[in-house]
Amino acid sequence: MAEVPHIVAYLKPVCGWSNSVRTTFAKYDLAYEDKDIINNPDIYAEMVQKSGQPLSPCVEINGQMLADVDGDEVEAWMLENGVVEPVSA
């Protein structure tokens, strides 16, 4: 089993792409910090500063920033980089 990844997700409270990221983390039973970029301007500014661009969702996994991604892209990255093992849906 890989070590537990440190995940920070910059997400909108209500958003299809943000929800697809949440669904992906739930699928793998991963804990993550869900940062609300809509109701907290400081968190939005932090996301833009860290990702270098203004689009969300952005997900930081073990210090690696994935900018403007959906759940499928996050899942593919985690599988490629050994963060998670494939699971059957």
CSV table of N, CA and C in Angstrom, one decimal:
chain,number,residue,atom,x,y,z
A,1,MET,N,0.9,-1.2,0.0
A,1,MET,CA,0.0,0.0,0.0
A,1,MET,C,0.9,1.2,0.0
A,2,ALA,N,0.6,2.1,-0.9
A,2,ALA,CA,1.4,3.4,-1.0
A,2,ALA,C,1.1,4.2,0.3
A,3,GLU,N,2.0,5.1,0.6
A,3,GLU,CA,1.7,6.0,1.7
A,3,GLU,C,0.5,6.9,1.4
A,4,VAL,N,-0.1,7.4,2.4
A,4,VAL,CA,-1.3,8.2,2.3
A,4,VAL,C,-0.9,9.6,1.6
A,5,PRO,N,-1.5,9.9,0.5
A,5,PRO,CA,-1.1,11.2,-0.1
A,5,PRO,C,-1.6,12.4,0.6
A,6,HIS,N,-0.9,13.5,0.5
A,6,HIS,CA,-1.4,14.8,1.0
A,6,HIS,C,-2.1,15.5,-0.1
A,7,ILE,N,-3.4,15.7,0.0
A,7,ILE,CA,-4.2,16.3,-1.1
A,7,ILE,C,-4.9,17.5,-0.6
A,8,VAL,N,-4.7,18.6,-1.4
A,8,VAL,CA,-5.5,19.8,-1.2
A,8,VAL,C,-6.2,20.1,-2.5
A,9,ALA,N,-7.5,20.2,-2.4
A,9,ALA,CA,-8.3,20.4,-3.6
A,9,ALA,C,-9.0,21.8,-3.5
A,10,TYR,N,-8.7,22.6,-4.6
A,10,TYR,CA,-9.4,24.0,-4.7
A,10,TYR,C,-10.6,23.8,-5.5
A,11,LEU,N,-11.8,23.8,-4.8
A,11,LEU,CA,-13.0,23.5,-5.5
A,11,LEU,C,-14.1,24.5,-5.3
A,12,LYS,N,-15.1,24.5,-6.2
A,12,LYS,CA,-16.3,25.3,-6.0
A,12,LYS,C,-17.3,24.4,-5.2
A,13,PRO,N,-18.1,25.1,-4.3
A,13,PRO,CA,-19.1,24.3,-3.6
A,13,PRO,C,-20.1,23.5,-4.5
A,14,VAL,N,-20.5,24.2,-5.5
A,14,VAL,CA,-21.5,23.6,-6.5
A,14,VAL,C,-20.9,23.7,-7.9
A,15,CYS,N,-20.4,22.6,-8.4
A,15,CYS,CA,-19.8,22.6,-9.8
A,15,CYS,C,-19.6,21.2,-10.2
A,16,GLY,N,-20.0,20.9,-11.4
A,16,GLY,CA,-19.9,19.5,-12.0
A,16,GLY,C,-18.5,19.0,-11.9
A,17,TRP,N,-17.5,19.9,-12.4
A,17,TRP,CA,-16.1,19.4,-12.4
A,17,TRP,C,-15.6,19.2,-10.9
A,18,SER,N,-15.9,20.2,-10.0
A,18,SER,CA,-15.5,20.0,-8.7
A,18,SER,C,-16.1,18.7,-8.1
A,19,ASN,N,-17.4,18.5,-8.4
A,19,ASN,CA,-18.0,17.3,-7.8
A,19,ASN,C,-17.4,16.0,-8.4
A,20,SER,N,-16.9,16.0,-9.7
A,20,SER,CA,-16.2,14.9,-10.2
A,20,SER,C,-14.9,14.6,-9.5
A,21,VAL,N,-14.2,15.6,-9.1
A,21,VAL,CA,-13.0,15.5,-8.3
A,21,VAL,C,-13.3,14.8,-6.9
A,22,ARG,N,-14.4,15.3,-6.3
A,22,ARG,CA,-14.8,14.8,-5.0
A,22,ARG,C,-15.2,13.3,-5.1
A,23,THR,N,-15.9,13.0,-6.2
A,23,THR,CA,-16.3,11.6,-6.5
A,23,THR,C,-15.1,10.7,-6.7
A,24,THR,N,-14.1,11.2,-7.4
A,24,THR,CA,-12.9,10.4,-7.6
A,24,THR,C,-12.2,10.1,-6.2
A,25,PHE,N,-12.0,11.1,-5.4
A,25,PHE,CA,-11.4,10.9,-4.1
A,25,PHE,C,-12.2,9.9,-3.2
A,26,ALA,N,-13.6,10.0,-3.3
A,26,ALA,CA,-14.4,9.1,-2.6
A,26,ALA,C,-14.3,7.7,-3.1
A,27,LYS,N,-14.1,7.5,-4.4
A,27,LYS,CA,-13.9,6.2,-5.0
A,27,LYS,C,-12.7,5.5,-4.4
A,28,TYR,N,-11.7,6.2,-4.2
A,28,TYR,CA,-10.4,5.6,-3.6
A,28,TYR,C,-10.3,5.8,-2.1
A,29,ASP,N,-11.4,6.3,-1.5
A,29,ASP,CA,-11.4,6.5,0.0
A,29,ASP,C,-10.3,7.4,0.4
A,30,LEU,N,-10.0,8.5,-0.3
A,30,LEU,CA,-8.9,9.3,0.0
A,30,LEU,C,-9.3,10.6,0.8
A,31,ALA,N,-8.6,10.9,1.9
A,31,ALA,CA,-8.9,12.1,2.6
A,31,ALA,C,-8.2,13.2,1.9
A,32,TYR,N,-8.9,14.4,1.9
A,32,TYR,CA,-8.3,15.6,1.2
A,32,TYR,C,-8.9,16.8,1.9
A,33,GLU,N,-8.2,17.9,1.7
A,33,GLU,CA,-8.7,19.2,2.2
A,33,GLU,C,-9.5,19.9,1.1
A,34,ASP,N,-10.7,20.1,1.3
A,34,ASP,CA,-11.6,20.7,0.3
A,34,ASP,C,-11.6,22.2,0.6
A,35,LYS,N,-10.9,23.0,-0.3
A,35,LYS,CA,-10.9,24.5,-0.1
A,35,LYS,C,-11.8,25.2,-1.0
A,36,ASP,N,-12.7,26.0,-0.4
A,36,ASP,CA,-13.8,26.7,-1.1
A,36,ASP,C,-13.3,27.9,-1.8
A,37,ILE,N,-13.2,27.9,-3.1
A,37,ILE,CA,-12.6,29.1,-3.8
A,37,ILE,C,-13.6,30.2,-4.1
A,38,ILE,N,-14.9,29.9,-3.9
A,38,ILE,CA,-16.0,30.8,-4.2
A,38,ILE,C,-16.2,31.7,-3.0
A,39,ASN,N,-16.4,31.2,-1.8
A,39,ASN,CA,-16.8,31.9,-0.6
A,39,ASN,C,-15.6,32.5,0.1
A,40,ASN,N,-14.3,32.2,-0.3
A,40,ASN,CA,-13.2,32.7,0.4
A,40,ASN,C,-12.2,33.2,-0.7
A,41,PRO,N,-12.1,34.5,-0.9
A,41,PRO,CA,-11.2,35.1,-1.9
A,41,PRO,C,-9.8,34.8,-1.6
A,42,ASP,N,-9.4,34.7,-0.3
A,42,ASP,CA,-8.0,34.4,0.0
A,42,ASP,C,-7.6,33.0,-0.6
A,43,ILE,N,-8.5,32.0,-0.5
A,43,ILE,CA,-8.2,30.7,-1.0
A,43,ILE,C,-8.2,30.7,-2.5
A,44,TYR,N,-9.0,31.5,-3.1
A,44,TYR,CA,-9.0,31.6,-4.6
A,44,TYR,C,-7.6,32.2,-5.0
A,45,ALA,N,-7.2,33.3,-4.3
A,45,ALA,CA,-5.9,33.9,-4.6
A,45,ALA,C,-4.8,32.9,-4.4
A,46,GLU,N,-4.8,32.1,-3.4
A,46,GLU,CA,-3.8,31.1,-3.1
A,46,GLU,C,-3.8,30.1,-4.3
A,47,MET,N,-5.0,29.6,-4.8
A,47,MET,CA,-5.0,28.7,-5.9
A,47,MET,C,-4.4,29.3,-7.1
A,48,VAL,N,-4.7,30.5,-7.4
A,48,VAL,CA,-4.2,31.2,-8.6
A,48,VAL,C,-2.6,31.3,-8.5
A,49,GLN,N,-2.2,31.7,-7.3
A,49,GLN,CA,-0.7,31.9,-7.1
A,49,GLN,C,0.0,30.5,-7.2
A,50,LYS,N,-0.6,29.5,-6.7
A,50,LYS,CA,0.1,28.2,-6.7
A,50,LYS,C,0.0,27.5,-8.1
A,51,SER,N,-1.1,27.7,-8.8
A,51,SER,CA,-1.3,27.0,-10.1
A,51,SER,C,-0.9,27.8,-11.3
A,52,GLY,N,-0.7,29.1,-11.0
A,52,GLY,CA,-0.3,30.0,-12.1
A,52,GLY,C,-1.4,30.3,-13.1
A,53,GLN,N,-2.7,30.0,-12.8
A,53,GLN,CA,-3.8,30.3,-13.7
A,53,GLN,C,-5.1,30.3,-12.9
A,54,PRO,N,-6.2,30.9,-13.5
A,54,PRO,CA,-7.4,31.2,-12.7
A,54,PRO,C,-8.5,30.1,-12.8
A,55,LEU,N,-8.3,29.1,-13.5
A,55,LEU,CA,-9.4,28.1,-13.7
A,55,LEU,C,-9.4,27.0,-12.6
A,56,SER,N,-10.5,26.5,-12.3
A,56,SER,CA,-10.7,25.5,-11.3
A,56,SER,C,-11.4,24.3,-11.9
A,57,PRO,N,-11.3,23.1,-11.3
A,57,PRO,CA,-10.7,22.8,-10.1
A,57,PRO,C,-9.1,22.7,-10.3
A,58,CYS,N,-8.5,22.9,-9.2
A,58,CYS,CA,-7.0,22.7,-9.1
A,58,CYS,C,-6.8,21.7,-7.9
A,59,VAL,N,-6.0,20.7,-8.1
A,59,VAL,CA,-5.7,19.7,-7.0
A,59,VAL,C,-4.2,19.6,-6.9
A,60,GLU,N,-3.8,19.7,-5.6
A,60,GLU,CA,-2.4,19.6,-5.3
A,60,GLU,C,-2.2,18.2,-4.5
A,61,ILE,N,-1.4,17.3,-5.1
A,61,ILE,CA,-1.2,16.0,-4.5
A,61,ILE,C,0.3,15.9,-4.2
A,62,ASN,N,0.6,15.7,-2.9
A,62,ASN,CA,2.0,15.6,-2.5
A,62,ASN,C,2.9,16.7,-3.2
A,63,GLY,N,2.3,17.9,-3.2
A,63,GLY,CA,3.1,19.1,-3.7
A,63,GLY,C,3.0,19.3,-5.2
A,64,GLN,N,2.4,18.3,-5.9
A,64,GLN,CA,2.3,18.4,-7.4
A,64,GLN,C,1.0,19.1,-7.7
A,65,MET,N,1.0,20.2,-8.4
A,65,MET,CA,-0.3,20.9,-8.7
A,65,MET,C,-0.8,20.5,-10.1
A,66,LEU,N,-2.1,20.0,-10.1
A,66,LEU,CA,-2.8,19.7,-11.3
A,66,LEU,C,-3.8,20.8,-11.5
A,67,ALA,N,-3.6,21.6,-12.5
A,67,ALA,CA,-4.5,22.8,-12.7
A,67,ALA,C,-5.6,22.5,-13.7
A,68,ASP,N,-6.7,23.1,-13.4
A,68,ASP,CA,-7.9,23.0,-14.4
A,68,ASP,C,-8.2,21.6,-14.8
A,69,VAL,N,-8.4,20.7,-13.8
A,69,VAL,CA,-8.7,19.3,-14.1
A,69,VAL,C,-10.1,18.9,-13.6
A,70,ASP,N,-10.5,17.7,-14.2
A,70,ASP,CA,-11.7,17.1,-13.7
A,70,ASP,C,-11.3,15.8,-13.0
A,71,GLY,N,-12.3,15.1,-12.5
A,71,GLY,CA,-12.0,13.9,-11.7
A,71,GLY,C,-11.3,12.8,-12.5
A,72,ASP,N,-11.7,12.7,-13.8
A,72,ASP,CA,-11.0,11.7,-14.7
A,72,ASP,C,-9.5,12.0,-14.8
A,73,GLU,N,-9.2,13.2,-15.0
A,73,GLU,CA,-7.8,13.6,-15.2
A,73,GLU,C,-7.0,13.4,-13.9
A,74,VAL,N,-7.7,13.7,-12.7
A,74,VAL,CA,-7.0,13.5,-11.4
A,74,VAL,C,-6.8,12.0,-11.2
A,75,GLU,N,-7.8,11.2,-11.6
A,75,GLU,CA,-7.7,9.7,-11.4
A,75,GLU,C,-6.5,9.2,-12.3
A,76,ALA,N,-6.5,9.6,-13.5
A,76,ALA,CA,-5.5,9.2,-14.5
A,76,ALA,C,-4.1,9.5,-13.9
A,77,TRP,N,-3.9,10.7,-13.4
A,77,TRP,CA,-2.6,11.2,-12.9
A,77,TRP,C,-2.2,10.3,-11.7
A,78,MET,N,-3.2,10.1,-10.8
A,78,MET,CA,-2.9,9.3,-9.6
A,78,MET,C,-2.5,7.9,-9.9
A,79,LEU,N,-3.2,7.3,-10.9
A,79,LEU,CA,-2.8,5.9,-11.3
A,79,LEU,C,-1.4,5.9,-12.0
A,80,GLU,N,-1.2,6.9,-12.9
A,80,GLU,CA,0.1,6.9,-13.5
A,80,GLU,C,1.3,7.1,-12.6
A,81,ASN,N,1.0,7.9,-11.5
A,81,ASN,CA,2.1,8.2,-10.6
A,81,ASN,C,2.1,7.3,-9.3
A,82,GLY,N,1.3,6.2,-9.3
A,82,GLY,CA,1.3,5.3,-8.2
A,82,GLY,C,0.7,5.8,-6.9
A,83,VAL,N,-0.1,6.9,-7.0
A,83,VAL,CA,-0.7,7.4,-5.8
A,83,VAL,C,-1.8,6.4,-5.3
A,84,VAL,N,-2.5,5.8,-6.3
A,84,VAL,CA,-3.6,4.9,-6.0
A,84,VAL,C,-3.4,3.6,-6.9
A,85,GLU,N,-4.0,2.6,-6.4
A,85,GLU,CA,-4.0,1.3,-7.2
A,85,GLU,C,-5.4,1.3,-7.9
A,86,PRO,N,-5.5,0.7,-9.1
A,86,PRO,CA,-6.8,0.6,-9.7
A,86,PRO,C,-7.8,-0.2,-8.9
A,87,VAL,N,-9.0,0.4,-8.9
A,87,VAL,CA,-10.1,-0.3,-8.1
A,87,VAL,C,-11.2,-0.6,-9.1
A,88,SER,N,-12.0,-1.6,-8.9
A,88,SER,CA,-13.1,-1.8,-9.8
A,88,SER,C,-14.3,-1.0,-9.2
A,89,ALA,N,-15.0,-0.4,-10.1
A,89,ALA,CA,-16.1,0.6,-9.7
A,89,ALA,C,-17.2,-0.2,-9.1
